[in-house]
Coordinates of C-alpha atoms in Angstrom, one line a residue:
Chain A
M21 CA 58.3 20.4 -14.3
T22 CA 58.8 23.4 -17.1
N23 CA 56.2 25.7 -18.6
V24 CA 57.8 25.3 -21.9
P25 CA 55.7 23.7 -24.5
P26 CA 57.6 22.4 -27.0
A27 CA 57.6 25.0 -29.6
P28 CA 57.6 24.4 -33.2
S29 CA 60.3 26.1 -33.9
S30 CA 62.3 24.5 -31.7
L31 CA 64.7 23.0 -33.8
T32 CA 65.9 26.4 -35.9
P33 CA 68.7 27.9 -33.7
A34 CA 68.2 31.6 -33.4
P35 CA 71.1 33.2 -34.8
P36 CA 73.2 35.3 -32.9
G37 CA 71.4 38.5 -33.2
G38 CA 68.2 37.1 -31.9
T39 CA 65.0 36.6 -34.3
A40 CA 63.6 36.7 -30.3
G41 CA 60.1 37.1 -31.3
P42 CA 59.5 40.9 -31.3
G43 CA 56.1 41.4 -29.7
R44 CA 53.9 42.3 -32.5
R45 CA 50.7 41.4 -30.4
G46 CA 49.6 43.8 -28.3
A47 CA 51.7 46.9 -28.9
G48 CA 51.6 48.5 -32.1
R49 CA 48.1 49.1 -32.5
A50 CA 45.4 50.9 -30.4
R51 CA 48.1 52.8 -28.2
P52 CA 46.5 53.1 -24.6
P53 CA 46.0 56.6 -22.9
G54 CA 49.9 56.2 -21.1
R55 CA 51.3 56.0 -24.5
R56 CA 54.4 57.9 -23.2
R57 CA 54.6 56.2 -20.4
R58 CA 54.9 52.9 -22.7
I59 CA 57.5 54.0 -24.7
A60 CA 59.6 55.0 -22.5
L61 CA 59.4 51.8 -20.6
P62 CA 61.6 49.6 -22.6
Y63 CA 64.2 51.8 -22.6
L64 CA 64.3 52.3 -18.7
L65 CA 64.1 48.6 -18.5
L66 CA 67.3 48.1 -20.5
L67 CA 69.1 50.8 -18.9
P68 CA 70.8 49.2 -16.2
A69 CA 71.6 46.4 -18.9
L70 CA 73.4 48.9 -21.4
L71 CA 75.1 51.3 -18.8
L72 CA 77.0 48.2 -17.8
E73 CA 77.6 47.1 -21.6
L74 CA 78.8 50.4 -22.4
L75 CA 81.1 50.6 -19.3
V76 CA 82.4 46.9 -19.0
H77 CA 82.5 46.1 -22.9
L78 CA 82.2 48.6 -25.4
V79 CA 84.2 51.7 -23.5
P80 CA 86.8 49.3 -23.0
M81 CA 86.7 47.9 -26.5
V82 CA 87.5 51.8 -27.9
M83 CA 89.9 52.3 -25.8
G84 CA 91.5 48.9 -26.0
I85 CA 91.8 49.8 -30.3
V86 CA 92.9 53.8 -29.4
A87 CA 95.6 51.9 -27.1
S88 CA 96.5 49.6 -29.9
F89 CA 98.1 52.8 -32.0
S90 CA 100.0 54.3 -29.0
E91 CA 103.4 53.2 -27.2
L92 CA 101.5 52.7 -24.1
T93 CA 103.9 50.8 -21.3
Q94 CA 103.8 50.9 -17.8
F95 CA 104.8 54.7 -17.4
H96 CA 101.7 55.7 -18.4
I97 CA 99.4 53.5 -16.7
R98 CA 99.0 56.7 -14.6
D99 CA 97.3 58.7 -17.5
W100 CA 97.2 56.6 -20.5
T101 CA 96.0 59.5 -22.8
G102 CA 99.5 60.6 -22.4
A103 CA 101.3 57.6 -24.2
P104 CA 102.8 58.4 -27.2
W105 CA 101.3 58.1 -30.6
A106 CA 102.3 55.2 -32.3
G107 CA 100.3 54.8 -35.8
F108 CA 100.8 51.4 -36.9
D109 CA 104.0 50.4 -35.4
N110 CA 102.2 47.8 -33.1
Y111 CA 100.6 46.2 -35.6
E112 CA 103.7 45.9 -37.8
L113 CA 105.2 44.8 -35.0
A114 CA 102.7 41.7 -34.5
V115 CA 102.5 41.0 -38.0
D116 CA 106.0 41.3 -39.0
L117 CA 107.3 37.7 -39.5
N118 CA 110.6 38.7 -39.4
R119 CA 111.2 39.7 -35.9
P120 CA 110.7 37.6 -32.9
V121 CA 107.3 39.2 -31.9
G122 CA 105.5 38.3 -35.2
E123 CA 107.2 34.9 -35.4
A124 CA 105.7 33.9 -31.8
L125 CA 102.1 35.4 -32.4
L126 CA 101.8 33.3 -36.0
T127 CA 103.0 30.4 -33.9
S128 CA 101.0 31.1 -31.1
F129 CA 98.1 31.6 -33.5
L130 CA 98.5 28.0 -35.5
T131 CA 99.0 26.1 -32.3
T132 CA 95.4 28.0 -31.1
C133 CA 93.9 26.7 -34.4
R134 CA 95.4 23.5 -34.1
F135 CA 94.0 23.2 -30.4
T136 CA 90.7 24.8 -31.2
L137 CA 90.1 22.9 -34.0
L138 CA 90.9 19.3 -32.4
S139 CA 89.4 20.3 -28.7
V140 CA 86.1 21.4 -30.4
G141 CA 85.6 18.1 -32.9
L142 CA 86.3 15.8 -30.1
C143 CA 84.3 17.6 -27.5
W144 CA 81.4 17.6 -30.0
L145 CA 81.9 13.8 -31.0
I146 CA 82.2 12.9 -27.3
G147 CA 78.8 15.0 -26.4
T148 CA 76.6 13.9 -29.0
A149 CA 77.6 10.3 -28.9
A150 CA 77.0 10.5 -25.0
A151 CA 73.3 12.1 -25.4
V152 CA 72.6 10.0 -28.6
F153 CA 73.4 6.9 -26.5
M154 CA 71.4 8.3 -23.5
Q155 CA 68.5 9.5 -25.0
E156 CA 66.9 6.0 -24.2
A157 CA 66.0 5.3 -20.6
F158 CA 68.1 2.5 -19.0
R159 CA 69.3 1.6 -15.6
G160 CA 71.6 3.7 -14.1
R161 CA 71.1 6.9 -16.5
G162 CA 70.1 9.3 -14.1
F163 CA 73.2 8.7 -12.0
L164 CA 75.0 9.0 -15.1
R165 CA 73.9 12.5 -16.8
A166 CA 74.9 13.6 -13.4
L167 CA 78.1 12.4 -13.2
F168 CA 78.9 13.7 -16.8
L169 CA 78.1 16.7 -15.5
V170 CA 80.7 16.6 -12.8
P171 CA 83.1 18.3 -15.3
Y172 CA 81.0 21.3 -16.2
A173 CA 80.0 22.2 -13.0
L174 CA 83.6 22.0 -11.1
P175 CA 85.1 25.0 -11.0
V176 CA 88.1 25.5 -13.5
Y177 CA 91.0 26.3 -11.4
A178 CA 89.9 23.0 -9.5
A179 CA 89.6 20.9 -11.9
V180 CA 92.7 21.8 -13.9
I181 CA 94.5 22.5 -10.6
T182 CA 94.0 18.2 -10.5
W183 CA 94.9 17.3 -13.9
S184 CA 98.1 19.3 -13.6
F185 CA 98.9 17.3 -10.1
M186 CA 98.2 13.9 -12.7
F187 CA 100.5 15.1 -15.1
Q188 CA 103.2 15.8 -12.7
R189 CA 106.2 14.0 -14.0
D190 CA 107.5 12.4 -10.7
N191 CA 104.5 12.0 -8.5
G192 CA 101.7 12.0 -11.3
L193 CA 99.0 9.5 -12.0
V194 CA 99.5 9.6 -15.8
N195 CA 103.1 8.7 -15.6
H196 CA 102.2 6.1 -13.0
V197 CA 100.1 4.6 -15.5
V198 CA 101.6 4.8 -18.4
H199 CA 105.2 3.9 -17.3
D200 CA 104.9 1.9 -14.2
Q201 CA 101.6 -0.1 -14.7
L202 CA 101.6 -0.5 -18.8
G203 CA 105.6 -0.4 -19.1
L204 CA 104.7 2.2 -22.2
G205 CA 107.5 5.0 -23.1
G206 CA 110.9 3.5 -21.7
A207 CA 112.4 3.7 -18.7
D208 CA 112.5 7.6 -17.9
H209 CA 109.4 9.5 -16.6
T210 CA 108.0 11.7 -19.7
F211 CA 107.3 15.4 -19.2
W212 CA 103.5 16.3 -19.9
L213 CA 103.6 20.0 -18.6
L214 CA 107.1 21.0 -20.7
G215 CA 108.5 20.9 -24.0
D216 CA 105.8 19.0 -27.4
N217 CA 103.7 16.8 -25.1
S218 CA 102.1 19.8 -23.1
F219 CA 100.0 20.3 -26.6
W220 CA 98.4 17.2 -25.5
A221 CA 97.7 17.5 -22.4
L222 CA 96.1 21.1 -22.8
L223 CA 93.8 19.4 -25.3
T224 CA 93.3 16.3 -22.6
V225 CA 92.0 19.1 -20.0
S226 CA 90.2 20.9 -22.4
V227 CA 88.4 17.8 -24.0
W228 CA 87.5 16.8 -20.2
K229 CA 85.7 20.0 -19.4
G230 CA 84.2 21.0 -22.9
W231 CA 82.7 17.9 -24.2
P232 CA 79.7 18.1 -21.2
F233 CA 78.7 21.1 -22.7
A234 CA 78.0 19.6 -26.1
F235 CA 76.0 16.4 -24.0
L236 CA 74.1 19.3 -22.1
I237 CA 73.2 21.0 -25.8
V238 CA 72.6 17.8 -27.6
T239 CA 70.0 16.0 -24.8
A240 CA 68.0 19.4 -24.6
A241 CA 67.9 19.3 -28.5
L242 CA 67.2 15.5 -28.8
Q243 CA 64.4 15.8 -26.0
N244 CA 62.3 18.1 -28.5
I245 CA 62.4 15.3 -31.4
P246 CA 58.9 14.1 -31.3
K247 CA 58.3 10.2 -30.0
E248 CA 55.8 9.2 -33.1
L249 CA 58.7 9.9 -35.6
Y250 CA 60.5 6.4 -33.6
E251 CA 57.3 4.5 -33.1
A252 CA 56.4 5.1 -37.2
A253 CA 59.9 4.5 -38.1
A254 CA 59.8 0.8 -35.8
L255 CA 56.2 0.2 -37.5
D256 CA 58.0 0.9 -40.8
G257 CA 60.9 -1.6 -39.6
A258 CA 63.8 0.6 -38.9
G259 CA 66.4 -0.7 -36.5
T260 CA 67.9 1.5 -33.5
W261 CA 70.9 2.2 -35.8
Q262 CA 68.6 3.6 -38.6
Q263 CA 66.7 5.5 -36.2
I264 CA 69.8 7.0 -34.8
R265 CA 71.0 7.8 -38.4
R266 CA 67.8 8.8 -40.3
I267 CA 66.2 10.4 -36.9
T268 CA 68.5 11.2 -34.1
L269 CA 71.3 13.0 -36.3
P270 CA 69.4 15.2 -38.5
S271 CA 67.4 16.2 -36.1
V272 CA 70.2 17.7 -33.9
G273 CA 72.0 19.6 -37.2
P274 CA 70.5 23.1 -36.5
V275 CA 71.5 22.9 -33.1
N276 CA 75.0 21.9 -33.7
Q277 CA 75.5 25.3 -36.0
V278 CA 75.0 27.1 -32.7
L279 CA 76.5 24.3 -30.8
V280 CA 80.0 24.3 -32.8
L281 CA 80.3 28.0 -33.1
V282 CA 80.1 28.8 -29.1
L283 CA 82.2 25.9 -28.9
F284 CA 84.9 27.7 -30.9
L285 CA 84.5 30.8 -29.6
W286 CA 84.8 29.9 -26.2
T287 CA 87.8 27.5 -26.8
F288 CA 89.8 29.6 -29.2
N289 CA 89.4 32.7 -26.5
D290 CA 90.0 30.1 -23.6
F291 CA 92.8 31.6 -21.0
N292 CA 91.9 29.7 -17.9
T293 CA 92.8 26.1 -18.8
P294 CA 96.5 27.0 -19.6
F295 CA 96.8 29.5 -17.0
V296 CA 96.0 27.2 -14.4
L297 CA 97.8 24.4 -15.8
F298 CA 101.1 26.3 -17.0
G299 CA 101.2 29.7 -15.2
K300 CA 101.9 32.9 -16.6
S301 CA 104.4 31.7 -19.5
A302 CA 103.0 28.3 -21.3
P303 CA 105.6 26.0 -23.6
E304 CA 106.0 26.8 -27.1
A305 CA 104.2 23.6 -27.9
A306 CA 100.8 24.8 -25.8
D307 CA 101.0 28.5 -26.1
L308 CA 97.6 29.6 -26.8
I309 CA 97.1 33.4 -28.2
S310 CA 95.3 34.3 -25.0
I311 CA 97.9 33.5 -22.5
H312 CA 100.7 34.5 -25.6
I313 CA 98.9 38.2 -25.6
Y314 CA 98.4 38.3 -21.7
Q315 CA 102.1 37.9 -21.5
S316 CA 102.8 40.3 -24.1
S317 CA 101.0 42.8 -21.9
F318 CA 101.3 41.7 -18.5
V319 CA 104.4 40.2 -18.2
T320 CA 106.8 42.5 -20.3
W321 CA 104.3 45.8 -19.4
N322 CA 103.7 46.8 -23.4
F323 CA 100.5 47.4 -23.7
G324 CA 100.2 48.9 -26.7
A325 CA 101.6 46.0 -28.6
G326 CA 99.3 43.3 -26.6
S327 CA 96.2 46.0 -27.5
A328 CA 96.9 45.4 -31.1
M329 CA 97.7 41.9 -30.8
S330 CA 93.9 41.7 -29.3
V331 CA 92.4 43.8 -31.9
L332 CA 93.8 41.7 -34.5
L333 CA 92.3 38.7 -32.9
L334 CA 89.0 40.3 -32.7
L335 CA 89.2 41.0 -36.2
F336 CA 90.1 37.4 -37.1
L337 CA 87.3 36.3 -34.7
L338 CA 84.3 38.5 -36.5
L339 CA 85.5 37.5 -39.7
V340 CA 84.9 33.6 -38.9
T341 CA 81.8 34.3 -37.1
A342 CA 80.3 36.2 -40.1
G343 CA 81.6 33.7 -42.3
Y344 CA 80.6 30.8 -40.8
L345 CA 77.1 32.5 -40.3
L346 CA 76.9 33.5 -44.0
V347 CA 77.5 29.6 -44.8
T348 CA 75.1 28.0 -42.3
R349 CA 72.4 30.6 -42.8
G350 CA 72.7 30.1 -46.6
R351 CA 72.6 26.3 -46.0
R352 CA 69.6 26.3 -43.8
H353 CA 67.7 28.6 -46.5
D354 CA 68.6 26.2 -48.8
D355 CA 66.8 23.3 -46.7
A356 CA 63.5 25.3 -46.4
R357 CA 63.3 25.7 -50.4
Chain B
M6 CA 72.0 -6.1 -37.4
P7 CA 68.7 -5.4 -37.4
A8 CA 66.0 -6.2 -39.7
S9 CA 65.5 -3.7 -42.3
T10 CA 64.1 -3.7 -45.4
H11 CA 66.3 -1.3 -47.8
P12 CA 69.3 0.1 -46.4
G13 CA 69.9 3.3 -47.1
T14 CA 66.6 3.9 -48.2
H15 CA 63.5 5.0 -46.1
P16 CA 61.2 2.6 -45.7
G17 CA 57.6 3.3 -46.8
P18 CA 54.7 2.7 -45.5
S19 CA 54.1 -0.1 -47.7
S20 CA 57.6 -2.3 -47.1
R21 CA 57.3 -5.2 -45.1
P22 CA 59.7 -5.9 -42.8
R23 CA 61.4 -9.5 -42.7
R24 CA 60.6 -10.2 -39.1
R25 CA 57.3 -10.2 -38.0
P26 CA 57.2 -7.3 -35.7
S27 CA 56.4 -8.3 -32.0
P28 CA 53.2 -7.3 -30.7
R29 CA 54.7 -4.2 -28.7
P30 CA 55.9 -1.9 -31.5
R31 CA 59.8 -2.4 -31.7
S32 CA 61.2 0.8 -30.8
A33 CA 63.5 2.4 -28.2
L34 CA 62.3 0.4 -25.5
D35 CA 64.3 -3.1 -27.1
P36 CA 67.2 -1.9 -28.9
P37 CA 68.9 -4.9 -30.5
A38 CA 72.7 -6.4 -28.6
S39 CA 74.6 -4.6 -30.8
F40 CA 73.7 -1.3 -29.7
R41 CA 73.8 -1.9 -26.0
V42 CA 77.1 -3.2 -26.3
V43 CA 78.3 -0.1 -28.1
R44 CA 76.6 1.8 -25.6
A45 CA 78.1 -0.1 -22.7
V46 CA 81.5 0.3 -23.4
F47 CA 81.1 3.9 -24.7
L48 CA 79.8 5.0 -21.9
T49 CA 82.1 3.1 -19.4
L50 CA 85.1 4.2 -20.7
L51 CA 84.0 8.1 -20.4
A52 CA 82.7 7.2 -17.2
V53 CA 86.2 6.4 -16.5
F54 CA 87.5 9.3 -18.0
V55 CA 85.4 11.8 -16.3
L56 CA 85.9 10.3 -12.7
V57 CA 90.1 9.9 -12.6
P58 CA 90.5 13.0 -12.1
V59 CA 87.5 13.3 -9.2
H60 CA 88.9 9.9 -7.6
V61 CA 92.5 11.6 -7.8
M62 CA 90.8 14.7 -6.0
A63 CA 89.1 12.9 -3.2
T64 CA 91.8 10.6 -2.5
S65 CA 94.7 12.7 -2.6
S66 CA 93.2 15.4 0.1
L67 CA 93.1 12.1 2.3
K68 CA 96.9 11.3 1.9
P69 CA 99.8 12.5 4.1
L70 CA 102.2 14.7 2.3
K71 CA 105.0 12.3 2.0
D72 CA 102.4 10.0 0.3
V73 CA 101.4 12.7 -2.5
A74 CA 105.0 13.3 -3.1
G75 CA 105.9 10.1 -3.5
E76 CA 104.8 7.7 -6.7
F77 CA 101.4 7.8 -7.1
R78 CA 99.1 4.9 -5.5
W79 CA 95.7 4.4 -6.6
I80 CA 94.8 3.2 -3.1
P81 CA 96.4 5.5 -0.2
S82 CA 98.6 3.6 2.3
G83 CA 97.2 5.3 4.9
L84 CA 94.2 8.2 5.5
T85 CA 94.6 11.0 7.3
V86 CA 92.3 14.5 7.4
R87 CA 95.4 16.7 8.5
P88 CA 94.9 18.2 4.7
Y89 CA 91.4 19.3 5.7
I90 CA 92.7 21.2 8.9
D91 CA 95.9 22.5 7.4
I92 CA 94.3 24.3 4.3
W93 CA 92.9 26.8 6.4
H94 CA 96.1 27.9 8.3
T95 CA 98.5 27.9 4.9
I96 CA 96.9 30.1 3.1
P97 CA 94.2 32.0 4.5
L98 CA 91.7 30.3 2.6
A99 CA 88.2 31.2 4.8
D100 CA 89.3 34.9 3.4
Y101 CA 89.5 33.9 -0.2
F102 CA 86.1 31.8 0.5
V103 CA 84.3 34.6 1.8
N104 CA 85.8 37.1 -0.9
S105 CA 84.4 34.4 -3.6
L106 CA 81.0 34.3 -2.4
I107 CA 80.3 37.8 -1.8
V108 CA 81.8 38.6 -5.5
A109 CA 79.9 35.7 -6.7
G110 CA 77.0 36.3 -5.1
A111 CA 76.4 39.8 -5.6
A112 CA 77.3 39.4 -9.5
T113 CA 74.7 36.8 -9.6
V114 CA 71.9 38.4 -8.0
C115 CA 72.7 41.7 -9.7
S116 CA 73.0 39.9 -13.3
V117 CA 69.5 38.1 -13.2
V118 CA 67.6 40.9 -11.9
I119 CA 69.2 43.0 -15.0
A120 CA 68.6 40.3 -17.6
V121 CA 65.0 40.1 -16.2
F122 CA 64.2 43.6 -17.1
A123 CA 66.1 43.6 -20.2
A124 CA 64.8 40.2 -21.3
Y125 CA 61.0 41.8 -20.7
A126 CA 61.5 44.9 -22.5
V127 CA 62.7 42.6 -25.2
S128 CA 60.0 40.1 -25.4
R129 CA 57.2 42.1 -24.5
H130 CA 57.8 45.6 -26.0
R131 CA 58.3 46.9 -29.7
F132 CA 60.9 49.6 -29.6
R133 CA 63.1 51.4 -31.9
G134 CA 67.1 50.1 -31.8
K135 CA 66.1 46.5 -30.3
R136 CA 67.8 44.3 -33.2
L137 CA 70.9 46.9 -32.5
F138 CA 70.3 45.8 -28.8
T139 CA 70.4 42.3 -29.2
V140 CA 72.8 41.8 -31.9
T141 CA 75.6 44.3 -29.4
V142 CA 74.8 42.3 -26.5
L143 CA 75.1 39.1 -28.0
S144 CA 78.0 39.8 -29.9
T145 CA 79.9 40.6 -26.4
Q146 CA 79.8 36.8 -26.1
M147 CA 82.5 36.3 -28.5
F148 CA 84.8 39.2 -27.9
P149 CA 88.1 37.4 -26.5
G150 CA 88.3 38.4 -22.1
I151 CA 91.9 39.6 -22.9
L152 CA 90.6 42.2 -25.0
F153 CA 88.7 43.9 -22.2
L154 CA 91.0 43.2 -19.3
L155 CA 94.0 45.8 -20.7
P156 CA 91.1 48.7 -21.2
L157 CA 89.1 47.8 -18.2
F158 CA 92.3 47.5 -15.7
L159 CA 92.9 51.0 -17.0
I160 CA 90.0 52.5 -17.1
F161 CA 89.4 51.2 -13.4
V162 CA 92.9 52.7 -12.2
N163 CA 92.4 55.9 -13.7
I164 CA 89.0 56.0 -11.9
G165 CA 90.9 55.5 -9.0
N166 CA 93.1 58.1 -9.6
T167 CA 90.9 60.9 -10.5
T168 CA 87.6 60.0 -8.2
G169 CA 89.3 58.2 -5.7
I170 CA 86.9 55.3 -6.1
A171 CA 88.6 52.4 -5.8
L172 CA 87.3 49.9 -8.6
Y173 CA 90.9 48.3 -9.3
G174 CA 92.1 45.5 -6.7
S175 CA 88.1 46.2 -5.0
R176 CA 85.5 43.7 -5.0
G177 CA 83.3 46.2 -6.5
G178 CA 84.7 46.1 -9.6
L179 CA 85.3 42.7 -9.7
I180 CA 81.7 41.9 -9.0
L181 CA 80.7 44.8 -12.0
T182 CA 82.8 42.7 -14.4
Y183 CA 81.4 39.4 -13.4
L184 CA 77.9 40.4 -14.2
T185 CA 78.1 41.7 -17.4
F186 CA 80.0 38.3 -18.1
S187 CA 77.1 36.5 -17.7
L188 CA 74.2 39.2 -18.6
P189 CA 74.4 38.5 -22.3
F190 CA 73.6 35.2 -22.0
S191 CA 71.2 35.6 -19.3
I192 CA 69.4 38.0 -21.4
W193 CA 69.1 35.7 -24.2
M194 CA 68.0 32.6 -22.4
L195 CA 65.2 34.5 -20.5
I196 CA 64.2 36.0 -23.9
G197 CA 63.4 32.2 -24.9
Y198 CA 61.6 31.7 -21.9
F199 CA 59.6 34.7 -21.4
D200 CA 58.2 34.3 -25.0
S201 CA 57.3 30.6 -24.3
V202 CA 54.9 32.7 -21.4
P203 CA 51.7 33.0 -23.2
R204 CA 51.4 36.9 -24.1
D205 CA 47.5 36.4 -23.2
L206 CA 48.2 35.7 -19.4
D207 CA 49.9 38.8 -18.9
E208 CA 48.0 41.0 -21.2
A209 CA 45.0 39.6 -19.1
A210 CA 46.8 40.9 -15.9
M211 CA 46.7 44.0 -17.3
V212 CA 43.3 44.3 -18.4
D213 CA 42.8 43.5 -14.5
G214 CA 44.6 46.5 -13.4
C215 CA 48.1 45.6 -13.3
G216 CA 50.7 48.1 -14.6
P217 CA 53.3 46.5 -17.2
L218 CA 55.6 45.7 -14.2
G219 CA 53.1 44.2 -12.2
A220 CA 52.3 41.8 -14.9
L221 CA 56.0 41.6 -15.0
F222 CA 56.1 40.5 -11.2
R223 CA 52.5 38.8 -10.7
V224 CA 52.5 37.0 -14.1
V225 CA 55.8 36.6 -16.3
I226 CA 58.5 35.9 -13.5
P227 CA 56.1 33.3 -11.8
A228 CA 56.0 31.4 -14.6
A229 CA 59.7 31.4 -16.0
V230 CA 61.0 30.6 -12.3
P231 CA 63.1 28.0 -14.1
G232 CA 65.2 29.7 -16.7
I233 CA 65.2 32.2 -14.0
V234 CA 67.0 29.6 -11.5
A235 CA 69.5 28.3 -14.5
V236 CA 70.4 32.0 -15.4
A237 CA 71.2 32.2 -11.5
V238 CA 73.3 29.1 -11.9
Y239 CA 75.0 30.1 -15.0
A240 CA 75.9 33.3 -13.2
F241 CA 77.2 31.9 -10.3
M242 CA 79.4 29.2 -11.8
T243 CA 80.8 31.9 -14.3
A244 CA 81.9 34.4 -11.7
W245 CA 83.2 31.3 -9.3
G246 CA 85.1 29.9 -11.8
E247 CA 87.0 33.0 -13.4
V248 CA 90.4 33.1 -13.2
L249 CA 91.8 35.9 -15.8
F250 CA 90.3 39.2 -14.4
A251 CA 90.6 37.7 -10.4
S252 CA 94.7 37.3 -10.9
V253 CA 94.8 41.1 -12.3
M254 CA 92.1 42.9 -10.8
T255 CA 92.3 41.4 -6.7
N256 CA 94.9 42.4 -4.2
D257 CA 95.7 40.7 -0.8
A258 CA 92.6 41.2 0.6
T259 CA 90.4 40.6 -1.7
R260 CA 91.6 37.7 -3.4
T261 CA 89.6 35.0 -4.6
L262 CA 89.6 31.4 -4.7
A263 CA 90.8 31.5 -8.1
V264 CA 93.7 33.2 -7.5
G265 CA 94.0 32.0 -3.8
L266 CA 94.5 28.1 -4.6
Q267 CA 97.8 29.3 -5.9
G268 CA 99.2 29.8 -2.9
Y269 CA 99.8 26.0 -1.8
S270 CA 103.1 25.9 -3.7
T271 CA 105.9 27.0 -1.6
Q272 CA 109.3 27.1 -3.2
N273 CA 110.4 23.9 -1.3
D274 CA 107.4 21.8 -1.7
V275 CA 103.4 21.6 -3.3
Y276 CA 101.3 20.7 -0.6
W277 CA 99.0 18.6 -3.2
N278 CA 97.0 16.8 -0.7
Q279 CA 96.1 20.2 0.7
I280 CA 95.2 21.4 -3.1
M281 CA 93.4 18.7 -3.8
A282 CA 91.4 19.4 -0.3
A283 CA 90.9 22.6 -1.0
S284 CA 90.1 22.2 -4.3
L285 CA 87.4 19.6 -3.4
V286 CA 86.0 21.8 -0.7
V287 CA 85.8 24.7 -2.9
S288 CA 84.0 22.6 -5.7
I289 CA 81.3 21.1 -3.2
P290 CA 78.8 23.8 -3.2
V291 CA 78.9 24.8 -6.8
V292 CA 78.5 21.3 -7.9
A293 CA 76.1 20.4 -5.4
G294 CA 73.9 23.3 -6.2
F295 CA 74.7 22.1 -10.1
L296 CA 73.4 18.8 -9.4
L297 CA 70.3 20.0 -7.8
L298 CA 69.3 22.4 -10.1
Q299 CA 70.1 20.3 -13.2
K300 CA 67.1 20.2 -14.2
Y301 CA 66.1 23.8 -14.5
L302 CA 69.8 24.3 -16.5
V303 CA 68.5 21.6 -19.1
A304 CA 65.3 22.9 -19.0
G305 CA 66.2 26.8 -19.7
L306 CA 68.7 25.6 -22.3
T307 CA 66.1 23.8 -24.4
A308 CA 63.6 27.1 -24.0
G309 CA 66.6 29.4 -24.7
A310 CA 69.6 28.4 -26.2
V311 CA 68.2 25.5 -28.1
K312 CA 65.5 27.6 -30.1

């Protein structure tokens, strides 16, 4: 099926920053005659990728940082460089907890943290459990695996629109089941997309959409465990549960480090789910940071403040990622000793 | 609980199981009842959780409007294919479909080609700045999309004003944006894949007279087809499902499905049956493609992301 031999290093995830094997062999020694061309070649191959990354990611990022120091509003869209300089005003506005903007930003940030922790935790738990339970063949496994990948494959908006239909107050499935069929929650139908409940509605959709990715990655990791380990353990009398605890779970450990980080970044930055579920302004209980910044910039047309918030968000994510990599790498180093 | 020797310690080779092992080594093949029960319960609940929205999407798309406007019914009172006809008239769905196809298709093709070259360079060549390149490319993965949205919006508007090249509101601008979204992941995954192709193979090809590009096209790419397919699927899904940039960077003529689908809500009515029918129609190409190619994707992830 695949040309990939089970790599011995397959259980050690490459840290973002790629320790992707440098081509030590072949290059380096005994340079062939066409040496000049050989040196230029890799750069030529990289050029399109580099240009695009510059245009779409790096230049906008620098611009965003510059814009965060200016009073950029709708009047300066035609010539953004003409926007008056604001110094740290936008940042002060964003972090000043005594004013509505800063207070709302903090609330939104805390909501996002709570949401991300719960969503990543649940996605990881469900995905890992499903992968472990489906490691061994049983009747219907192929069908189930295909089914479980459906939420991942569905376009976000199609899936989230369906959920928003299910959460409708009067004609939704959720209230029909909770109130009409189970008789829970009193006579009045619950609002799911307004007020405090919106947090749980959002979390449900996020987990539904997100866990198959964890399932996919953990399944891939489990395929790399040599069968002999299980056979040896079975010969030694270890039961299925013991094998799971002592072989399966420890083997996916290193993969989890990358998986959790990726899930964290995706969930924290997720815009699509709340945007399709709630529209341009989410209820306060589910006001995730990306929607909040979107609203500050494109609805109230204050690009300067929006940029400052984006930069703060980026700094936070950088800090968390760096800390996370330090901790997990440090631990892996300990394991190796 | 199955026969275990010392709970909590790894049974050594000399420890004797309480029960005689069956002739076939007791292994993954016959798990105990407790495992099978927990597995059955868990997987059933999970399947229900996954299926309910799919069921709602499918059945509601076949209901008359009065059925989806009233109390929810698990089983429709009457079936009609009317929504599937109406979806094309209520909003210009066909136009949105074409826009999405063009944008996602072009972004996928460009992203795969560019990623193949970049990954080949990183996998097979030594050059200065390699580490900087991989780190930069990968770290863009973590940036919030909202951070690029504002400046990119300004860049596109300003390029339009000064040069007359309409990027803002055009498909080209969206294609350009989307192809960079999947690029970092594609490059990363393909590096892993190319690394797994034995270097001796393309070195042999070069000895036989191929240039480095000849070796790439004749040896490395054919050997890495599963990885390339996986990357293409990923790029297409990313572009097909993107909402944020599509909602800011498109106009009436270039709107994609991601934004267009919201048009089924009018002032008075929300045509839920049509929304569900349209959702199903736009989902089928991606879900079908994905399920057909899922083996490649899992293999690709094994080689790339899980390394």
